[in-house]
Short mmCIF file of C-alpha atoms in Angstrom, two decimals:
data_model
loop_
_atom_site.label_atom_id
_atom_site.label_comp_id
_atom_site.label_asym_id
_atom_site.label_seq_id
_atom_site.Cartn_x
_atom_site.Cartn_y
_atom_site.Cartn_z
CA UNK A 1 -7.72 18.60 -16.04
CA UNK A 2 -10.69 16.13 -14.93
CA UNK A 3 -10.96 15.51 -11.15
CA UNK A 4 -13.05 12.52 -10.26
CA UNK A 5 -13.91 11.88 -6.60
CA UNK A 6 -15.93 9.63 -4.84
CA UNK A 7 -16.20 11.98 -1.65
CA UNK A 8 -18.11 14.34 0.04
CA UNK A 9 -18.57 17.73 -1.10
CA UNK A 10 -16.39 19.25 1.95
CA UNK A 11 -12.93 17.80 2.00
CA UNK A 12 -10.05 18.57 4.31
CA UNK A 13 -6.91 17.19 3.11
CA UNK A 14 -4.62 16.29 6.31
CA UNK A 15 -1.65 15.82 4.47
CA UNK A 16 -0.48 16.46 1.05
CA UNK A 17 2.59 14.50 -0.06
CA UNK A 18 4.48 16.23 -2.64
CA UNK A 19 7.29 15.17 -5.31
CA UNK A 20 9.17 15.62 -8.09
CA UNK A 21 9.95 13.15 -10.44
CA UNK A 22 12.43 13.07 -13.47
CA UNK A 23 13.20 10.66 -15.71
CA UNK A 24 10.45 8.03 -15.33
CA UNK A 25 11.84 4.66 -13.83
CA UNK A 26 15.01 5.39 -14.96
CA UNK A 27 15.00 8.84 -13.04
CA UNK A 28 15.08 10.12 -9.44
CA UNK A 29 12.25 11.10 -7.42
CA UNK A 30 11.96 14.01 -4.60
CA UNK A 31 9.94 15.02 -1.80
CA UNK A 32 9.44 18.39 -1.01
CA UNK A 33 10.50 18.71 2.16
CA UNK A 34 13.82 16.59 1.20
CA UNK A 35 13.18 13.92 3.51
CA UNK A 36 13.16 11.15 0.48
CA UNK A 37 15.97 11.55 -2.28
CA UNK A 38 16.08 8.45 -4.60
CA UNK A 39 16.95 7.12 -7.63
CA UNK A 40 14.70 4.73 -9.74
CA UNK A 41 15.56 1.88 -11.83
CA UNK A 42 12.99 -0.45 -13.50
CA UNK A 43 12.56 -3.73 -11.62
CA UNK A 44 14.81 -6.43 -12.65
CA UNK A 45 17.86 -4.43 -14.12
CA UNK A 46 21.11 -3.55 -12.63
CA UNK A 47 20.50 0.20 -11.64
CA UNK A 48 21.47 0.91 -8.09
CA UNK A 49 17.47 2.69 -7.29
CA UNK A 50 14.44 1.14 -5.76
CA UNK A 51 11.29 0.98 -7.93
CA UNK A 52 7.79 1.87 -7.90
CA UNK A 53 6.41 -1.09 -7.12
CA UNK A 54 8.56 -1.66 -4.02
CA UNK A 55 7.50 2.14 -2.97
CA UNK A 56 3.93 1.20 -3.60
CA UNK A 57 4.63 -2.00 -1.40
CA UNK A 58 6.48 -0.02 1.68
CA UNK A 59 3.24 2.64 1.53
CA UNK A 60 0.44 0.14 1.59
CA UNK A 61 1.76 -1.82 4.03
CA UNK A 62 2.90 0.91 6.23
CA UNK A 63 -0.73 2.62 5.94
CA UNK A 64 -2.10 -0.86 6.36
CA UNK A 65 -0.59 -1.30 9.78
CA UNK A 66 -2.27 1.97 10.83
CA UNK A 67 -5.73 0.71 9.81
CA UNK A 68 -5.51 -2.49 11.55
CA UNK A 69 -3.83 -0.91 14.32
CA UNK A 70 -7.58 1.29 14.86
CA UNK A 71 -9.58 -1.93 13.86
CA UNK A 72 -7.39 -3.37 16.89
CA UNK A 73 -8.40 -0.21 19.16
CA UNK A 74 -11.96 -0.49 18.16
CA UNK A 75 -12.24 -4.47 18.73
CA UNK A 76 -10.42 -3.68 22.29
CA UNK A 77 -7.38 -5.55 21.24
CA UNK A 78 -3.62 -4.83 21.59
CA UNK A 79 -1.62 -5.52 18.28
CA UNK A 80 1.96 -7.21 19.20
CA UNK A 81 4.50 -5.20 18.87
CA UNK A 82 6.39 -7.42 16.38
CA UNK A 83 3.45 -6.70 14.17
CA UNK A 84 4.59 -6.73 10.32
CA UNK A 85 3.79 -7.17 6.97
CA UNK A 86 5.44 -8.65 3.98
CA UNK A 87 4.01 -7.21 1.26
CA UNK A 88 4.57 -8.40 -2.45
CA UNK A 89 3.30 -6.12 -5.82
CA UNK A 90 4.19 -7.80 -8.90
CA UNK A 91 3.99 -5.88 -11.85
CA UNK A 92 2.78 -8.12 -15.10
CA UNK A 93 1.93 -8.10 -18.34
CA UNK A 94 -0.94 -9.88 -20.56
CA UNK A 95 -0.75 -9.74 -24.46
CA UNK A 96 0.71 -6.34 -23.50
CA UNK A 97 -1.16 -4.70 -21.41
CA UNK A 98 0.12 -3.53 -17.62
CA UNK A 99 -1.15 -4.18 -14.18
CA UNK A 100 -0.65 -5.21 -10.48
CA UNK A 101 -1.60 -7.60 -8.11
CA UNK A 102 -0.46 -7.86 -4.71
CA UNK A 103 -0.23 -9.95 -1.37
CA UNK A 104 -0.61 -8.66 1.88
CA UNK A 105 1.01 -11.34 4.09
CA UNK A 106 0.49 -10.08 7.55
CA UNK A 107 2.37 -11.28 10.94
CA UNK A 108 0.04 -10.92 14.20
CA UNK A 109 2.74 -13.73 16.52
CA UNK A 110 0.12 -14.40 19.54
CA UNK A 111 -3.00 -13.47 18.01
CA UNK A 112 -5.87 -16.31 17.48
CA UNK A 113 -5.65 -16.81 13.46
CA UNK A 114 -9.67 -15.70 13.14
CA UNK A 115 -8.86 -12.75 15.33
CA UNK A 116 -6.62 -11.89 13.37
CA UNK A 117 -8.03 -12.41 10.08
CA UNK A 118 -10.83 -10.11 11.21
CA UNK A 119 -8.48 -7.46 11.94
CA UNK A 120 -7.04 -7.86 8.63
CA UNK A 121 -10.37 -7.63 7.13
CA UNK A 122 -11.46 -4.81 8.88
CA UNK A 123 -8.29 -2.73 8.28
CA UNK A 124 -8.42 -3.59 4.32
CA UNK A 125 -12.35 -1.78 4.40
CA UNK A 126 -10.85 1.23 6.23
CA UNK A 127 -6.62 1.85 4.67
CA UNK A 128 -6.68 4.33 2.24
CA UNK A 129 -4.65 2.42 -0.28
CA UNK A 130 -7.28 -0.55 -0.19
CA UNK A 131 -9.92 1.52 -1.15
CA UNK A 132 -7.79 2.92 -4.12
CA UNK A 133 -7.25 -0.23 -5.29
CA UNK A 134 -10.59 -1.92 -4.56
CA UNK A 135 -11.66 -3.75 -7.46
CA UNK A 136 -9.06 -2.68 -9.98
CA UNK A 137 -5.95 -5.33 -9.05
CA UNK A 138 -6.68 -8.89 -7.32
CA UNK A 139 -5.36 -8.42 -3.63
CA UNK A 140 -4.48 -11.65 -1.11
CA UNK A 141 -5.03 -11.06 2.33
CA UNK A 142 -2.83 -13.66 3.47
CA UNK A 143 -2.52 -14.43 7.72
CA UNK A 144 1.45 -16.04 7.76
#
């Protein structure tokens, strides 16, 4: 197996989220610690599970909140509490061939628009799933 990192030498994992999947998108998926039990169904059918993509969507934009929630700290601001994010992953296909693109739409209610795109902009540089998807799928930052 071929690990490729773009990391320092010295890494200390702080979590390490662990599952167990059968079946593919037509499956069920696991967590080790039981505390997610679900059942997949490909997006767009009739099966009663959630999907990848929507699981993608609920992590990014629940990591996302964290990051700007430190860009906030560090530009001496205090997020709303009604802070949210809609976020949207569609899953397409050209002559074939899979990918994603997304939309972050992201709700600051009482923050200056600029403000709060810089927050946006700042916590994109810093969440963990932004930087996994950097330059492979077209992300929207969008201020609603």
């Amino acid at each position: 197996m071929e690990t490729t990192t773009n990391t320092p030498q010295t890494v200390k994992a702080l979590y390490t989220a662990k599952t167990h999947t059968t079946g593919g998108r037509e499956g069920a998926s696991r967590t080790s610690d039981g505390r997610l039990d679900i059942k997949l169904s490909s997006p767009g059918t009739s099966g009663t599970g959630t999907n990848p993509e929507q699981l993608f969507a609920a992590g990014w934009s629940a990591c996302f909140i964290g990051a700007m929630g430190i860009a906030a700290a560090k530009m001496k601001i205090a997020l709303p509490a009604d802070r949210a994010i809609d976020a949207e992953i569609d899953l397409c296909n050209v002559d074939g061939e899979y990918f994603l693109q997304a939309r972050l739409n992201i709700s600051l209610p009482g923050i200056d628009r600029e403000v709060a795109q810089a927050l946006a902009e700042a916590a994109h540089q810093t969440c963990p799933y932004s930087k996994a998807t950097r330059g492979n799928i077209n992300v929207e930052l969008n201020i609603i």
